[in-house]
XYZ file of C-alpha atoms in Angstrom:
488
model
C -16.743 3.556 -65.019
C -18.145 0.494 -66.632
C -21.376 0.235 -67.653
C -21.629 -3.161 -68.897
C -19.589 -4.710 -65.616
C -20.670 -7.877 -63.762
C -22.768 -6.367 -60.899
C -24.623 -8.773 -58.537
C -25.770 -8.185 -54.537
C -22.148 -7.684 -53.471
C -20.723 -4.138 -55.484
C -22.830 -1.261 -55.800
C -21.020 0.728 -57.912
C -18.675 -0.351 -60.853
C -15.784 2.233 -59.809
C -12.466 0.099 -60.132
C -11.431 2.790 -56.750
C -13.633 2.112 -54.491
C -14.099 -1.886 -53.493
C -17.071 -2.770 -51.760
C -17.301 -5.854 -50.380
C -19.896 -8.353 -49.700
C -19.420 -7.515 -45.761
C -20.934 -4.320 -46.836
C -17.829 -1.813 -45.999
C -15.735 0.839 -48.473
C -12.602 0.449 -48.341
C -10.382 2.220 -51.055
C -9.077 -0.299 -53.587
C -5.468 -1.675 -53.550
C -6.267 -1.041 -57.971
C -5.643 2.785 -56.945
C -2.657 2.686 -55.269
C -0.259 -0.852 -55.944
C 1.460 0.997 -59.222
C 3.695 2.204 -57.108
C 4.929 -1.441 -55.279
C 5.365 -2.262 -59.899
C 9.069 -3.270 -59.418
C 11.184 -4.321 -62.743
C 10.681 -8.274 -63.175
C 13.807 -8.961 -63.885
C 14.326 -7.806 -59.811
C 11.901 -9.771 -58.897
C 13.953 -13.573 -60.687
C 16.706 -12.285 -58.978
C 15.948 -11.572 -55.914
C 13.300 -14.244 -55.618
C 10.765 -12.671 -54.570
C 12.275 -11.747 -51.022
C 13.638 -15.196 -49.766
C 15.775 -15.456 -47.358
C 14.367 -12.373 -45.674
C 13.897 -12.173 -41.902
C 11.069 -12.699 -39.599
C 10.464 -11.006 -37.289
C 8.538 -13.705 -35.808
C 11.455 -16.175 -36.967
C 10.430 -17.683 -32.786
C 7.632 -19.120 -33.934
C 8.310 -20.943 -37.227
C 10.423 -24.072 -37.985
C 13.984 -24.622 -37.224
C 15.006 -24.844 -40.566
C 13.485 -21.991 -41.961
C 14.661 -19.054 -38.995
C 18.244 -18.288 -38.433
C 21.260 -16.070 -39.162
C 21.357 -18.363 -42.891
C 18.519 -16.837 -44.388
C 19.262 -13.226 -43.319
C 21.197 -12.039 -46.378
C 18.531 -11.014 -48.813
C 17.165 -8.054 -46.630
C 15.119 -6.087 -49.308
C 12.332 -7.891 -51.274
C 13.151 -6.578 -54.825
C 9.834 -7.464 -56.311
C 6.249 -8.421 -55.016
C 5.126 -11.738 -54.988
C 2.293 -12.529 -57.422
C -1.655 -13.022 -55.946
C -3.583 -14.946 -57.388
C -7.037 -15.419 -57.015
C -8.055 -19.506 -56.247
C -11.566 -20.009 -57.482
C -12.091 -16.032 -56.949
C -12.660 -14.891 -54.381
C -14.685 -17.770 -53.042
C -13.743 -16.780 -48.833
C -15.842 -13.534 -50.008
C -18.628 -15.275 -52.623
C -19.482 -18.888 -53.554
C -16.282 -20.301 -56.007
C -16.329 -20.261 -59.441
C -19.010 -17.731 -60.565
C -18.603 -14.675 -62.356
C -19.117 -12.450 -59.415
C -16.111 -14.678 -56.841
C -14.029 -13.263 -60.481
C -15.023 -10.093 -60.678
C -14.233 -9.413 -56.631
C -10.976 -10.922 -56.622
C -10.217 -8.474 -59.453
C -11.995 -5.083 -57.699
C -9.369 -6.057 -54.777
C -6.691 -6.304 -56.586
C -5.709 -9.895 -57.602
C -2.936 -10.559 -60.801
C -4.494 -14.411 -61.796
C -7.978 -15.165 -61.488
C -8.430 -19.139 -61.528
C -10.351 -21.218 -62.468
C -10.900 -24.882 -62.203
C -12.313 -26.098 -65.653
C -14.786 -29.008 -66.201
C -16.382 -30.226 -69.667
C -20.123 -30.586 -70.235
C -21.626 -33.921 -72.805
C -21.675 -31.526 -75.621
C -18.001 -30.042 -75.132
C -18.031 -26.515 -73.848
C -15.855 -25.533 -70.834
C -17.134 -24.657 -67.731
C -15.748 -23.450 -64.458
C -16.709 -25.925 -61.001
C -13.531 -27.938 -58.677
C -15.376 -30.930 -58.293
C -17.036 -33.290 -61.989
C -19.346 -34.126 -59.037
C -22.027 -31.166 -58.637
C -23.758 -32.276 -56.040
C -20.622 -30.990 -53.555
C -20.651 -26.498 -54.984
C -24.437 -26.707 -56.278
C -28.804 -27.807 -55.907
C -27.963 -30.668 -58.995
C -29.700 -33.443 -56.943
C -32.537 -30.353 -57.004
C -33.155 -29.983 -60.981
C -32.168 -32.846 -61.399
C -33.019 -36.100 -59.146
C -32.569 -39.186 -61.513
C -29.351 -37.818 -62.802
C -26.596 -39.985 -60.014
C -24.623 -42.430 -61.163
C -22.642 -45.437 -59.368
C -20.291 -46.173 -61.818
C -17.508 -43.538 -63.177
C -14.308 -46.059 -63.118
C -11.188 -44.204 -62.036
C -7.865 -45.864 -61.819
C -9.431 -49.996 -60.635
C -11.984 -47.628 -58.471
C -15.730 -46.270 -58.917
C -16.772 -43.551 -58.267
C -20.722 -41.929 -57.676
C -22.492 -38.262 -58.186
C -23.845 -36.080 -60.716
C -21.216 -35.933 -63.105
C -20.522 -32.849 -65.368
C -19.934 -34.642 -68.707
C -23.691 -36.264 -67.771
C -25.006 -32.718 -69.023
C -25.064 -30.395 -71.716
C -24.508 -26.507 -70.870
C -28.651 -25.283 -71.304
C -28.968 -27.949 -68.293
C -25.410 -26.883 -66.249
C -27.188 -23.305 -66.609
C -29.999 -24.316 -64.536
C -27.864 -24.945 -61.701
C -27.132 -22.620 -58.490
C -24.134 -22.361 -56.297
C -23.192 -22.830 -52.659
C -20.468 -21.577 -50.813
C -18.704 -24.909 -50.717
C -16.993 -24.411 -47.377
C -19.439 -23.736 -44.650
C -18.471 -25.814 -41.956
C -16.029 -22.999 -40.046
C -18.691 -20.729 -39.807
C -16.255 -17.841 -40.904
C -18.148 -17.702 -44.740
C -21.621 -16.037 -45.057
C -24.080 -18.186 -47.343
C -25.761 -15.499 -47.806
C -25.131 -15.659 -51.260
C -26.103 -18.845 -51.730
C -28.337 -20.113 -54.972
C -28.217 -16.436 -56.772
C -25.531 -17.459 -59.204
C -24.349 -19.788 -62.118
C -21.428 -22.148 -62.923
C -19.918 -19.512 -66.540
C -18.162 -21.130 -69.128
C -14.965 -19.767 -70.164
C -16.035 -17.806 -73.328
C -17.253 -15.694 -70.053
C -14.608 -15.482 -68.166
C -12.762 -14.151 -70.908
C -15.390 -12.076 -71.862
C -14.750 -10.527 -67.911
C -11.470 -10.719 -68.162
C -11.835 -8.835 -71.540
C -13.789 -5.767 -70.031
C -11.437 -5.602 -66.527
C -8.885 -5.698 -68.302
C -9.871 -2.219 -70.998
C -8.593 0.634 -70.608
C -10.731 3.972 -69.821
C -8.091 5.869 -72.174
C -6.964 3.712 -75.093
C -9.170 0.629 -75.415
C -5.867 -1.207 -75.539
C -6.418 -5.053 -73.677
C -4.914 -7.059 -71.175
C -0.927 -6.838 -72.933
C 0.768 -8.511 -69.424
C 0.416 -9.113 -66.261
C 1.961 -4.889 -64.533
C 2.710 -4.066 -68.310
C 3.632 0.027 -68.443
C 2.880 0.881 -64.465
C -1.465 -0.647 -65.041
C -3.060 -3.412 -63.897
C -3.864 -6.440 -66.022
C -4.402 -8.772 -64.334
C -4.478 -13.304 -65.905
C -6.020 -16.002 -65.814
C -4.450 -18.849 -64.934
C -7.315 -21.584 -65.076
C -6.263 -25.313 -64.671
C -7.399 -28.642 -65.999
C -9.368 -31.065 -63.829
C -8.860 -34.463 -64.019
C -8.049 -34.413 -67.893
C -7.241 -37.975 -67.245
C -10.288 -39.557 -65.270
C -12.789 -37.728 -67.779
C -11.172 -39.484 -71.310
C -11.209 -42.750 -69.367
C -15.314 -41.982 -68.471
C -16.652 -39.946 -71.240
C -13.710 -39.676 -74.181
C -13.720 -36.448 -73.990
C -10.645 -34.593 -75.252
C -10.265 -31.973 -72.531
C -6.988 -30.434 -73.146
C -8.590 -30.058 -77.025
C -11.390 -27.959 -75.201
C -9.492 -25.663 -74.042
C -7.174 -24.959 -77.466
C -10.143 -24.592 -79.230
C -11.707 -22.419 -77.296
C -8.288 -20.071 -77.086
C -8.201 -20.182 -80.720
C -12.264 -19.334 -81.753
C -12.878 -16.502 -78.466
C -12.556 -13.602 -80.729
C -10.459 -11.634 -77.411
C -7.817 -14.704 -76.852
C -5.637 -13.565 -79.427
C -5.453 -9.678 -77.763
C -5.705 -11.221 -74.852
C -3.295 -13.946 -74.665
C -1.203 -14.634 -77.974
C -0.802 -11.074 -78.483
C 2.852 -11.014 -80.202
C 2.786 -6.911 -80.902
C 3.086 -7.490 -77.003
C 6.807 -8.199 -77.533
C 9.572 -6.797 -79.202
C 10.891 -9.827 -80.718
C 9.596 -11.156 -83.998
C 11.715 -14.502 -83.500
C 10.641 -15.710 -80.725
C 12.520 -18.417 -80.714
C 15.761 -17.066 -80.653
C 14.787 -15.314 -77.643
C 16.888 -16.830 -74.284
C 14.729 -18.880 -71.980
C 13.638 -17.187 -68.832
C 13.309 -17.539 -65.377
C 9.522 -17.842 -65.642
C 7.931 -18.350 -68.269
C 8.507 -20.401 -72.515
C 11.000 -17.348 -75.135
C 7.750 -15.995 -75.999
C 8.116 -13.398 -72.394
C 11.333 -13.504 -72.293
C 11.736 -9.575 -73.958
C 10.928 -7.522 -71.037
C 10.623 -10.828 -68.605
C 7.276 -9.662 -67.680
C 4.561 -11.762 -66.757
C 2.678 -13.644 -69.358
C -0.999 -13.052 -69.756
C -2.323 -17.012 -69.692
C -0.585 -19.496 -67.147
C -1.764 -23.388 -67.347
C -1.904 -25.629 -65.435
C -2.862 -29.634 -64.174
C -1.879 -31.734 -62.130
C -0.962 -33.920 -64.463
C 2.176 -33.513 -66.730
C 0.950 -34.772 -69.249
C -1.542 -32.435 -70.262
C 0.576 -29.667 -69.535
C 2.743 -31.307 -71.790
C 0.079 -31.769 -74.990
C -1.105 -28.318 -74.619
C 2.615 -26.741 -75.224
C 3.029 -29.007 -78.594
C 0.092 -28.532 -79.930
C 0.249 -24.714 -79.401
C 3.795 -24.645 -80.373
C 1.755 -25.988 -83.807
C -0.679 -23.645 -84.728
C 1.573 -20.803 -85.646
C -1.155 -19.624 -87.355
C -3.901 -18.773 -83.954
C -1.433 -18.430 -81.442
C 1.222 -16.558 -83.966
C 3.692 -18.306 -81.376
C 3.326 -17.318 -78.302
C 3.231 -20.020 -75.546
C 2.021 -19.622 -72.886
C 4.108 -21.017 -69.779
C 2.525 -24.469 -67.425
C 2.631 -25.347 -63.811
C 2.500 -28.597 -62.627
C 1.148 -29.037 -59.702
C 1.810 -31.152 -56.531
C 0.570 -32.817 -53.837
C 1.556 -33.322 -50.337
C 1.822 -37.064 -50.871
C 4.220 -36.059 -53.944
C 6.796 -33.492 -53.135
C 9.384 -35.652 -52.803
C 13.279 -35.447 -54.820
C 11.973 -36.916 -57.512
C 8.947 -34.463 -58.357
C 11.394 -32.502 -61.110
C 11.226 -36.065 -62.903
C 8.032 -34.955 -63.652
C 9.041 -31.468 -64.536
C 10.974 -31.897 -66.672
C 8.865 -34.841 -68.385
C 6.394 -31.965 -68.058
C 8.217 -29.077 -69.784
C 7.144 -27.136 -67.209
C 8.033 -24.113 -66.555
C 6.502 -23.933 -62.694
C 5.741 -25.766 -60.080
C 2.897 -25.332 -58.141
C 2.872 -27.420 -54.717
C 0.112 -27.734 -50.918
C 1.810 -25.293 -49.737
C 2.983 -27.889 -45.926
C 5.496 -29.422 -48.894
C 7.637 -26.096 -47.780
C 7.178 -26.115 -44.233
C 9.380 -28.749 -43.249
C 13.243 -29.576 -44.629
C 12.187 -31.120 -47.732
C 10.883 -27.479 -48.947
C 13.552 -26.335 -48.400
C 14.882 -28.254 -49.844
C 12.231 -27.688 -53.218
C 13.009 -24.779 -53.323
C 16.830 -24.863 -53.298
C 16.202 -26.187 -56.173
C 13.746 -24.710 -58.386
C 16.004 -21.651 -57.782
C 18.539 -23.027 -59.789
C 15.960 -23.982 -62.576
C 14.967 -21.319 -62.852
C 11.422 -22.782 -61.727
C 8.348 -20.404 -60.231
C 6.953 -21.709 -57.709
C 3.092 -20.985 -56.412
C 1.948 -23.194 -53.351
C -1.397 -23.867 -52.269
C -3.895 -22.283 -51.061
C -4.331 -20.052 -47.996
C -7.634 -18.924 -46.098
C -7.845 -17.007 -43.764
C -9.507 -19.927 -41.194
C -7.150 -20.603 -38.956
C -8.284 -24.514 -39.524
C -5.610 -24.048 -42.527
C -2.261 -22.703 -41.101
C 0.187 -24.052 -39.716
C 0.106 -24.213 -35.889
C 3.058 -22.376 -35.533
C 1.392 -19.522 -36.888
C -1.184 -16.984 -35.499
C -3.425 -16.726 -38.315
C -3.539 -16.381 -42.074
C -1.636 -12.697 -42.648
C 1.641 -14.374 -40.662
C 1.955 -17.714 -42.931
C 1.471 -15.880 -46.097
C 4.412 -13.401 -44.972
C 6.097 -16.527 -43.759
C 5.934 -18.398 -46.424
C 6.594 -14.626 -49.147
C 9.230 -13.129 -47.137
C 10.464 -16.719 -45.601
C 10.491 -19.595 -47.358
C 10.666 -16.947 -50.526
C 7.928 -18.122 -52.902
C 6.642 -16.128 -56.084
C 3.469 -16.196 -56.084
C 0.661 -17.766 -53.579
C -3.480 -18.647 -54.238
C -5.197 -16.863 -51.911
C -8.889 -17.455 -50.811
C -9.086 -14.028 -48.822
C -7.191 -11.556 -51.516
C -7.492 -8.748 -49.952
C -4.522 -10.617 -47.278
C -2.650 -11.768 -50.438
C -2.869 -8.008 -51.379
C -1.989 -6.607 -48.679
C 0.714 -8.493 -47.621
C 2.372 -8.892 -51.185
C 2.605 -4.525 -51.380
C 3.645 -4.333 -47.814
C 6.860 -6.572 -48.534
C 9.456 -8.210 -46.369
C 10.367 -4.869 -44.613
C 13.554 -5.803 -43.695
C 16.964 -4.221 -42.833
C 19.801 -4.170 -41.242
C 18.832 -2.588 -38.252
C 16.383 -6.173 -38.202
C 19.162 -7.803 -37.709
C 20.079 -6.373 -34.101
C 17.011 -5.191 -33.400
C 16.901 -8.513 -30.706
C 19.928 -6.100 -29.129
C 18.715 -2.918 -30.199
C 15.443 -4.344 -27.641
C 17.773 -6.131 -24.959
C 19.585 -2.220 -24.615
C 15.938 -0.379 -24.122
C 14.917 -2.969 -21.523
C 17.832 -2.769 -20.034
C 17.751 1.200 -19.667
C 13.675 0.961 -19.153
C 14.104 -0.870 -15.922
C 17.264 1.760 -15.338
C 15.327 4.251 -15.455
C 12.105 2.675 -13.578
C 15.197 1.667 -10.868
C 15.844 4.718 -10.132
C 12.730 6.606 -10.892
C 11.541 4.450 -7.579
C 14.821 5.004 -5.734
C 13.564 8.590 -5.551
C 10.145 8.455 -4.723
C 10.903 5.791 -2.102
C 14.103 8.286 -0.434
C 11.620 11.580 -0.627
C 9.319 8.974 1.492
C 12.041 7.873 4.027
C 13.210 11.341 4.086
C 8.976 12.709 4.753
C 8.318 9.359 7.094
C 11.291 10.551 8.773
C 9.814 13.886 9.389
C 6.538 12.771 10.987
C 7.944 10.896 13.257
C 9.717 12.995 14.605
C 7.168 15.852 14.550
C 5.106 13.356 15.980
C 7.477 12.439 18.665
C 8.235 15.959 19.434
C 3.887 16.201 19.928
C 4.376 13.781 22.198
C 7.319 14.874 24.555
C 5.274 18.667 24.400
C 2.529 16.687 25.896
C 4.422 14.346 28.209
C 7.001 16.917 29.691
C 4.446 19.829 29.770
């Protein structure tokens, strides 16, 4: 029980074994039983999280992902990661402490804040630099609208976060971003403010405090305990610098230097058995510092701009005093239009440890080649974003759960961003349920069908024969009565 836990309308208790969702229904928290599914990390990278595992719905999948070539590995050796996209943003307004807290309650491995700067140099969580998309800024500050923001030769307008000081941003309230589907509730609109990065780290520190020994975070899944990490994204740092001269990368590095818990949470050498991280062989996912036991690191940095990732890595490596040789891995993000064979040039330039493509990049022949190359390079693949509404699901699949299992089991991704964390946790923990029996399933099913048809035919024949005997008996009896009546 956490006495100082963040409290909001979706919760009536801070008991880590009970979740009260936004729908108000209590259910057993995944945290209570997820330990069973955390296998050695080395197995995960050797098995690629179940890649090539056949799906029972393969007849509904694109042809290049189905077939016997995808049935070589029949067991998922480690469950894929569940990344809470902007928290649990289907249930609650995105990028709020409430949304992040709900993602933790539902069992996310990471919470993912998008970070943008205020005019006084504080990082806050918001998906867009235009505050008008998810806040009531137009109502609170109607005269702060700008028409002259330039980027790559284009002009933009809006209420831009880099124009507002922190104390002004804190006056705003947030709403549900996706409202056009009618699937998400707006009952929590305007109840939560925009959190700072410091506040998010405080929440994560509190969540990762052990009730017994007081040990703090360590590594995700360390000692079989659920220890979620932070997966922040820097939003358009080049654009922000072009408009305001604010270097967002430096703000993030300084925040990680100065927060009193950051060292314990993210840069604690005691969590690694090697003193000299440089001499440790590089692992499949992450820099040298995380190789020893192949754990998932508690901090992952992501961005669409490779030069930002490279800049931050160099700064962190150079600052041994604060970061003590612990270098968080970086993930380079890609939009669908950029998912080509050339993306690996960008990965090499950024020295990235993973890629985060739009999930649609992996749903065609190009996607198969991307996964093949990622496996050869030892690069993690964390696509975005899984949403519950069917309008966001691949047309050939029926719902988000089926699409998730397809990405986990057929495509073989290492993790996935979810706005419905509960769906991700359920699919990740269920595994791929593959066995050799599955290869023979269609034969067994066909045989069972023939047996069922045979039994039905036999029963029908016996009943028909019995009916005919009874019918003949009735006819004979009727004839006898008739004859007696005529001749008597």
